């Protein structure tokens, strides 16, 4: 909505009016159309702020109940972490091949390597 308001203001500064083809009441070239446009934009901004406040209140209430957001932490003994570590120990397999085999991204690969209890064989190939 903010972008639309900025766009309409930019058009107005260039001497161009905005007229909605679907809603006949929105026509910034006349005073009543400009009033309706500004009213609708204010209502949209108000609704957006209400959603933000409700979201923050919901997150605070969840925290008060002991809930935490985000994904649960991954255990170093998870099967994919162990498989990543084992394949990484085999120096004949490239990191790209390991990622393709396990269907993980390169950043996930390095995260799994850092998770492993013995990270003495870290490095890149």
XYZ file of C-alpha atoms in Angstrom:
125
model
C 0.000 0.000 0.000
C 2.858 2.343 0.811
C 4.236 1.820 -2.696
C 0.854 2.616 -4.245
C 0.575 5.850 -2.247
C 4.101 6.857 -3.258
C 3.314 6.047 -6.882
C 0.104 8.116 -6.846
C 1.956 11.037 -5.190
C 4.697 10.801 -7.817
C 2.091 10.787 -10.595
C 0.323 13.781 -9.025
C 3.608 15.753 -8.913
C 3.930 15.112 -12.663
C 0.395 16.330 -13.268
C -1.040 12.850 -13.880
C -4.227 11.694 -12.206
C -5.057 8.158 -11.076
C -8.390 6.610 -11.963
C -9.307 3.031 -11.082
C -11.156 1.321 -13.896
C -12.733 -1.283 -11.595
C -13.818 1.036 -8.775
C -15.352 4.130 -10.324
C -15.197 6.063 -7.046
C -11.386 6.217 -7.006
C -10.364 9.101 -9.210
C -7.609 11.335 -7.814
C -8.317 14.043 -10.352
C -11.387 15.056 -8.301
C -11.602 15.853 -4.601
C -14.067 13.105 -3.660
C -12.000 10.428 -5.428
C -8.864 11.595 -3.653
C -10.720 11.459 -0.327
C -11.824 7.867 -0.997
C -8.306 6.849 -2.052
C -6.772 8.358 1.080
C -9.456 6.796 3.300
C -8.917 3.348 1.794
C -5.150 3.645 2.146
C -5.505 4.720 5.786
C -7.786 1.742 6.470
C -5.330 -0.627 4.796
C -2.468 0.765 6.880
C -4.596 0.466 10.047
C -5.386 -3.179 9.244
C -1.705 -3.910 8.626
C -0.760 -2.402 11.989
C -3.481 -4.436 13.741
C -2.102 -7.619 12.218
C 1.405 -6.681 13.392
C 0.160 -6.003 16.933
C -1.781 -9.265 17.053
C 1.215 -11.201 15.789
C 3.493 -9.664 18.414
C 0.931 -10.327 21.143
C 0.546 -13.944 19.990
C 4.305 -14.496 19.991
C 4.609 -12.949 23.467
C 1.781 -15.161 24.766
C 3.443 -18.246 23.277
C 6.763 -17.303 24.911
C 4.982 -16.837 28.229
C 3.657 -20.406 27.879
C 7.203 -21.633 27.304
C 6.967 -22.048 23.545
C 9.910 -21.119 21.370
C 9.788 -20.315 17.692
C 11.819 -21.796 14.893
C 12.875 -25.276 14.001
C 13.913 -27.649 16.758
C 17.686 -27.995 17.052
C 19.225 -30.857 15.114
C 21.017 -33.511 17.149
C 24.610 -34.402 16.237
C 23.507 -38.075 16.236
C 20.857 -37.503 13.556
C 21.135 -39.979 10.656
C 21.846 -37.349 7.973
C 24.490 -35.683 10.133
C 26.229 -39.024 10.692
C 25.973 -39.914 6.993
C 27.393 -36.520 6.034
C 30.275 -36.982 8.434
C 31.000 -40.512 7.217
C 30.942 -39.517 3.529
C 33.096 -36.487 4.283
C 35.652 -38.782 5.918
C 35.974 -40.667 2.624
C 38.295 -38.309 0.803
C 37.397 -39.743 -2.630
C 33.898 -38.163 -2.637
C 33.523 -34.466 -3.393
C 31.370 -32.182 -1.295
C 29.139 -31.581 -4.303
C 28.544 -35.315 -4.685
C 27.820 -35.676 -0.975
C 25.261 -32.876 -1.171
C 23.593 -34.445 -4.215
C 23.524 -37.900 -2.609
C 21.999 -36.679 0.656
C 19.827 -34.053 -1.044
C 21.184 -31.209 1.092
C 22.596 -27.800 0.254
C 26.247 -26.923 0.609
C 25.529 -24.654 3.586
C 23.615 -27.502 5.267
C 26.611 -29.758 4.618
C 28.923 -27.376 6.491
C 26.372 -26.935 9.270
C 26.214 -30.718 9.687
C 30.015 -30.956 9.758
C 30.145 -28.269 12.455
C 27.480 -30.152 14.440
C 29.451 -33.361 14.532
C 31.239 -34.051 17.813
C 34.660 -34.654 16.188
C 35.314 -31.888 13.665
C 39.042 -32.508 13.168
C 38.666 -33.343 9.445
C 37.108 -30.008 8.504
C 38.197 -28.401 5.291
C 37.179 -27.797 1.738
C 37.934 -29.646 -1.409
